[in-house]
Short mmCIF file of C-alpha atoms in Angstrom, two decimals:
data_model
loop_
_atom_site.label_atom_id
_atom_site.label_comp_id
_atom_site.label_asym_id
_atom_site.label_seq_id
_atom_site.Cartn_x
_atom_site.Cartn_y
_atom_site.Cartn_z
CA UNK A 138 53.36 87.53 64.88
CA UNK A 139 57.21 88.41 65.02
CA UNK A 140 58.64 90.51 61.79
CA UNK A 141 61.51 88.72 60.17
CA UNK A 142 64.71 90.89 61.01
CA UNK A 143 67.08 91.90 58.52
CA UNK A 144 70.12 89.51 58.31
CA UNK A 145 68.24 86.86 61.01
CA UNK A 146 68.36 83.79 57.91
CA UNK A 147 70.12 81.13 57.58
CA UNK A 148 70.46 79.41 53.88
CA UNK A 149 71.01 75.76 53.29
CA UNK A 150 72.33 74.68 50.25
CA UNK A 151 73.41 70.74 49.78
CA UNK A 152 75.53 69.72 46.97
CA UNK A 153 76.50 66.23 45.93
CA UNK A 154 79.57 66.10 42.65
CA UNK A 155 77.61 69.28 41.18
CA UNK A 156 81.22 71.21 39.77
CA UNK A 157 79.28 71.42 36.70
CA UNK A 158 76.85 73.99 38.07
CA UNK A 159 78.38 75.43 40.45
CA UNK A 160 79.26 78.42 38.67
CA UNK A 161 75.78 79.05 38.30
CA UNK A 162 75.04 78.71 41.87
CA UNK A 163 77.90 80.98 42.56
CA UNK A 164 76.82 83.75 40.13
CA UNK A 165 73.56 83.30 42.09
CA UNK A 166 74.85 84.15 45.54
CA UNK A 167 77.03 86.90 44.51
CA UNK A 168 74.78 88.72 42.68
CA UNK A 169 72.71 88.45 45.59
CA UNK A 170 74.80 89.28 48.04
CA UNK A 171 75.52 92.57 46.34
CA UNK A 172 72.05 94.06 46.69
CA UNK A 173 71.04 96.14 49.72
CA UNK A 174 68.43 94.51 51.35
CA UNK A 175 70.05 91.30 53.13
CA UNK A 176 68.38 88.99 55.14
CA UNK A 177 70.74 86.09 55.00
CA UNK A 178 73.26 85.95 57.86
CA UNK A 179 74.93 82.78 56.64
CA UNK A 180 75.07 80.66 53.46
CA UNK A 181 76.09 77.06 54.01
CA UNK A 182 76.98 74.95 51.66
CA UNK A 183 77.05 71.24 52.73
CA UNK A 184 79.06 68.78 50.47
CA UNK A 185 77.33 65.33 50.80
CA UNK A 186 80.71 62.97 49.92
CA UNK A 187 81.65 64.56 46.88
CA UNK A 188 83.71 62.83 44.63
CA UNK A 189 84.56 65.75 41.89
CA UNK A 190 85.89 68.78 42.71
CA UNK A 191 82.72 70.47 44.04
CA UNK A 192 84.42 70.73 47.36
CA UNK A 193 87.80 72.96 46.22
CA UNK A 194 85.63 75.24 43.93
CA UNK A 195 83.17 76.11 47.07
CA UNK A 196 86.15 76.42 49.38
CA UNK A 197 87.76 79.23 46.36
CA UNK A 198 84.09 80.39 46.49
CA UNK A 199 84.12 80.90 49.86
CA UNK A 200 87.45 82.60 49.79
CA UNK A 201 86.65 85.04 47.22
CA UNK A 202 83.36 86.17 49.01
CA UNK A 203 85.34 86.66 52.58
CA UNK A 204 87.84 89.21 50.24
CA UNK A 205 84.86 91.30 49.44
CA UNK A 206 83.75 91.93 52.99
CA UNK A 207 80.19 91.00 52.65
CA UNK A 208 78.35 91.02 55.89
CA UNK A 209 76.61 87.62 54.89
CA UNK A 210 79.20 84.69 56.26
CA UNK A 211 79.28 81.79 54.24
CA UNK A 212 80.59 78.70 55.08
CA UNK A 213 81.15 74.95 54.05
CA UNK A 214 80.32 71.59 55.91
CA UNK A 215 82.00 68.25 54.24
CA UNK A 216 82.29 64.88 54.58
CA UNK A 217 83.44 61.84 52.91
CA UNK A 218 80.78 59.57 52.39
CA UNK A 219 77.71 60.48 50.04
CA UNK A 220 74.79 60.28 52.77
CA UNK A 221 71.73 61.66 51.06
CA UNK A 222 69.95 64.64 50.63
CA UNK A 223 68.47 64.07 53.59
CA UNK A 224 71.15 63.78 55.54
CA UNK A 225 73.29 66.60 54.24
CA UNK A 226 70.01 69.46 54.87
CA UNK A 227 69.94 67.97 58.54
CA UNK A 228 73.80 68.44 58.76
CA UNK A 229 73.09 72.37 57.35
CA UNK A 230 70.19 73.12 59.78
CA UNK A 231 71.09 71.65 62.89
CA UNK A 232 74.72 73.93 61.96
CA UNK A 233 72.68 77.26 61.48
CA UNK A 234 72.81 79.94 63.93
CA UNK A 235 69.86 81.74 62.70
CA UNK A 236 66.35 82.48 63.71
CA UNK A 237 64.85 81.52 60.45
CA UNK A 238 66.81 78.76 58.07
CA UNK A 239 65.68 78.45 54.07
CA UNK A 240 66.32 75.56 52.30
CA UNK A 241 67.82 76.28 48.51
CA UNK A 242 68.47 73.59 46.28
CA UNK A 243 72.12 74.60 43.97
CA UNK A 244 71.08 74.41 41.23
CA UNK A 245 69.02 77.64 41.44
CA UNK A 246 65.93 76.45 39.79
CA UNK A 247 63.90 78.60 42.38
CA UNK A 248 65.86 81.90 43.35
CA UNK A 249 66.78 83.02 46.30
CA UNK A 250 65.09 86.24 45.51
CA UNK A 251 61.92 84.01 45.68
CA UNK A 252 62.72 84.41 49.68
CA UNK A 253 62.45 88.16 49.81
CA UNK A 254 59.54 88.40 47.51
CA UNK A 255 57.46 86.20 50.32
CA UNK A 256 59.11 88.44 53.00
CA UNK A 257 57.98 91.53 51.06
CA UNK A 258 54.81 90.51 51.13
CA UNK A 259 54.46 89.49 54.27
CA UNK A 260 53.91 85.47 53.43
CA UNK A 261 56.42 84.58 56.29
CA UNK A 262 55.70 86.05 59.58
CA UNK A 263 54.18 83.19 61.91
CA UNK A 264 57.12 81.08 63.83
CA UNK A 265 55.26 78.24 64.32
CA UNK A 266 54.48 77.45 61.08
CA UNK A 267 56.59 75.67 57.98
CA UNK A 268 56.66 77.81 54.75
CA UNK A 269 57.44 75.50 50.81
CA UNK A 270 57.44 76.13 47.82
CA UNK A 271 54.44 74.48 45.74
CA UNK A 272 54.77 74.39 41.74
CA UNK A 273 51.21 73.55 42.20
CA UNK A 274 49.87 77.09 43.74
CA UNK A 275 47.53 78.62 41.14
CA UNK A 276 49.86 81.61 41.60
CA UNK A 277 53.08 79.67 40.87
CA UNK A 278 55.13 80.40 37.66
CA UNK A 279 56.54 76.78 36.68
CA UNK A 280 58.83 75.87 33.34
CA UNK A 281 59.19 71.90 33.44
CA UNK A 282 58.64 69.45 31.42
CA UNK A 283 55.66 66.85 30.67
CA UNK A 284 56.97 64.34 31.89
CA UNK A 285 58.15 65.48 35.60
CA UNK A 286 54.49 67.23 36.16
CA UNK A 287 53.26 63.73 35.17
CA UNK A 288 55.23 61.56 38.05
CA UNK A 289 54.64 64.62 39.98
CA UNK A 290 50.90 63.86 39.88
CA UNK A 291 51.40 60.34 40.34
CA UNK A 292 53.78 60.85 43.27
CA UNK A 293 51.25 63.13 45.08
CA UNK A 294 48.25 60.12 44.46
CA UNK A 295 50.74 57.83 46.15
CA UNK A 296 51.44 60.26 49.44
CA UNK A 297 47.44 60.54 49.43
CA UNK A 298 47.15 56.96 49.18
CA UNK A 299 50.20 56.04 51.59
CA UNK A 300 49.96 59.00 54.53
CA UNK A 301 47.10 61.04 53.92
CA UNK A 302 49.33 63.80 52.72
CA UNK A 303 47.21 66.67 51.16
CA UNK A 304 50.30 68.87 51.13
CA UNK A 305 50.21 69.55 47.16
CA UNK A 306 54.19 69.88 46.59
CA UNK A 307 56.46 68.11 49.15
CA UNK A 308 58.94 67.61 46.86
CA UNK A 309 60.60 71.26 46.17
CA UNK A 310 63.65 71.66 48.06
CA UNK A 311 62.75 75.81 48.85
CA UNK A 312 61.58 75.74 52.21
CA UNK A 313 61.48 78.15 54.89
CA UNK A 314 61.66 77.04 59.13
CA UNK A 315 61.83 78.55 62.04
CA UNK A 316 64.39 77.64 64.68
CA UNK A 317 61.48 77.19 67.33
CA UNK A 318 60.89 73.67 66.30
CA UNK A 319 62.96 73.03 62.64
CA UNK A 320 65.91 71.54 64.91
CA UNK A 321 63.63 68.93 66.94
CA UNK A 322 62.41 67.54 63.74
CA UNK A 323 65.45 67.01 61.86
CA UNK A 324 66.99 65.18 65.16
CA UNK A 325 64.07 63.36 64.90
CA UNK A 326 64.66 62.10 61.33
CA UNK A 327 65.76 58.90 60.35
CA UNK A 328 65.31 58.67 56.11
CA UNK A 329 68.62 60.32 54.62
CA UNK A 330 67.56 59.80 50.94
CA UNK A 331 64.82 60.20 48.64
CA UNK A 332 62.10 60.54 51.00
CA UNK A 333 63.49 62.63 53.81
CA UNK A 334 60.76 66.08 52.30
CA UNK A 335 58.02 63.48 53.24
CA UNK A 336 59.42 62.27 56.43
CA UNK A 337 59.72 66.16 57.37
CA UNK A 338 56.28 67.20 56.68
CA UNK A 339 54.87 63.98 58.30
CA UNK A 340 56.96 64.94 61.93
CA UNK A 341 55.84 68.62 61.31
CA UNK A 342 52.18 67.41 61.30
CA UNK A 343 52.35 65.46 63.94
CA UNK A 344 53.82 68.00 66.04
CA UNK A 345 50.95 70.51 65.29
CA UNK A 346 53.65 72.86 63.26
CA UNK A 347 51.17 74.35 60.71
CA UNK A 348 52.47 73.94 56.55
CA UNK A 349 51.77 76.48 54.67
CA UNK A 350 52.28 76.35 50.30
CA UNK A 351 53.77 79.55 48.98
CA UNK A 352 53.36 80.36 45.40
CA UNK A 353 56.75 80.12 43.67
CA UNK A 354 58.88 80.80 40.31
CA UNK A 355 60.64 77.80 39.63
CA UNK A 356 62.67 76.90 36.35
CA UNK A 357 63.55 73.61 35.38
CA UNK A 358 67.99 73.55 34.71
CA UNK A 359 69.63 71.04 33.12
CA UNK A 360 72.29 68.49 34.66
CA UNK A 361 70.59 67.14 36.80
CA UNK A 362 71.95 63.68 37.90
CA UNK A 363 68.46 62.50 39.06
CA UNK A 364 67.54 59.06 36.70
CA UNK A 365 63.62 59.24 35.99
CA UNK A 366 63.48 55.30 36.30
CA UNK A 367 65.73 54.17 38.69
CA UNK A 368 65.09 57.16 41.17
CA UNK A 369 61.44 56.72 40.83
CA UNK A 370 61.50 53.27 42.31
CA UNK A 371 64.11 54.16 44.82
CA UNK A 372 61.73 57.30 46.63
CA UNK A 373 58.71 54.38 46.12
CA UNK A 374 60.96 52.27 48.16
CA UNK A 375 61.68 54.70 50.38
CA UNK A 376 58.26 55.56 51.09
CA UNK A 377 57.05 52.05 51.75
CA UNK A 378 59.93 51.76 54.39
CA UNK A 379 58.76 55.42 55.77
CA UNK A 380 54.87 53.23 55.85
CA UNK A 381 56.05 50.25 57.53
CA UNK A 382 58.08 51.99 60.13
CA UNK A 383 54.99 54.34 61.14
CA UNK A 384 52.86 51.04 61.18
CA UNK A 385 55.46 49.35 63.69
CA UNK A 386 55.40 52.68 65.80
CA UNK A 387 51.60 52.46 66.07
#
């Protein structure tokens, strides 16, 4: 088992029109970029086809960081079109230049911090092996609401039911891969949207990459652009493509 080196991760963070939180996000990274212990050799923010002004207030971001002479390099990948989720954290990892790369959704709802608790303790140590965040670990500290545990439970019954998933949380954007294998998979890819965590975890298996469920803090923030109803039926539509392309395969 290989120790994770100090300043040897990589940190993804996609973004799609989010100038609303950004601030947030920024007060974030700062604040942890100003502690001692680093492990983060780049941040990279990747703007999926932004339409607001997400884009110029990362680029200031990024501006104001370089003036303070952190050692942590951050950086921003853009394009024009809006792609998917999906497709913007495959942009972000296949760009990293680090041994380990950590998925971080912006709008903070699990910390960063989160990252150096599991290194503290030794969680993250095997390089063949995938490391998420599961709200449902009975060691996880989760504020959410009814509702989203709810469709969360449904949405689990449905991987069981679809893929013989008995990952518990595929959903949680705070992830943690090794460079060994995390760039394979993502070229490998082909959903860009809504169901691009359960493509991943599917290829992972497949490829004998062991996935292992971390307990994790996670907060529920406001502003989020995701629509309950019509998002629901988009990631079931996504799935059921995701089934009937694995059928054709076999």
């Amino acid at each position: 088992m290989k120790k994770i080196k100090m300043n040897y991760t990589s940190m993804v963070i996609p973004l799609y029109n989010e100038e609303v939180r950004l601030n947030y996000c920024f007060y974030v990274i700062e604040k942890l970029l100003k502690k001692k212990e680093q492990l983060f050799k780049e941040i990279i923010f990747v703007n999926d086809g932004s339409t607001d002004q997400s884009k110029s207030k990362v680029l200031k971001f990024i501006k104001r960081i370089k003036e303070k002479k952190f050692s942590t390099k951050l950086k921003l990948l853009s394009y024009s079109k809006n792609m998917g989720k999906g497709h913007a954290v495959k942009k972000g990892i296949l760009s990293s230049k680090s041994e380990w790369i950590l998925t971080c959704d912006l709008d903070m709802s699990v910390l960063p911090e989160q990252y150096l608790i599991w290194c503290r303790r030794k969680l993250i140590k095997d390089i063949n092996c995938a490391y998420i965040a599961s709200r449902k670990h009975k060691k996880s500290k989760i504020k959410s609401k009814f509702i989203r545990r709810r469709l969360g439970d449904i949405f689990r019954l449905i991987l069981v039911m679809l893929f013989n998933i008995r990952i518990s949380d595929t959903q949680c954007g705070f992830k943690v891969y090794h460079k060994n294998y995390i760039k394979y998979i993502y070229k490998k890819m082909k959903i860009a949207r809504y169901a691009h965590d359960v493509e991943a975890m599917l290829i992972l298996q497949s490829k004998g990459i062991k996935i292992k469920e971390l307990p994790v803090k996670w907060k529920h923030q406001s502003g989020s652009k995701i629509n309950i109803i019509t998002d629901s039926f988009k990631m079931l539509l996504d799935l059921f493509i995701l089934r009937l392309k694995l059928s054709l395969v076999k």
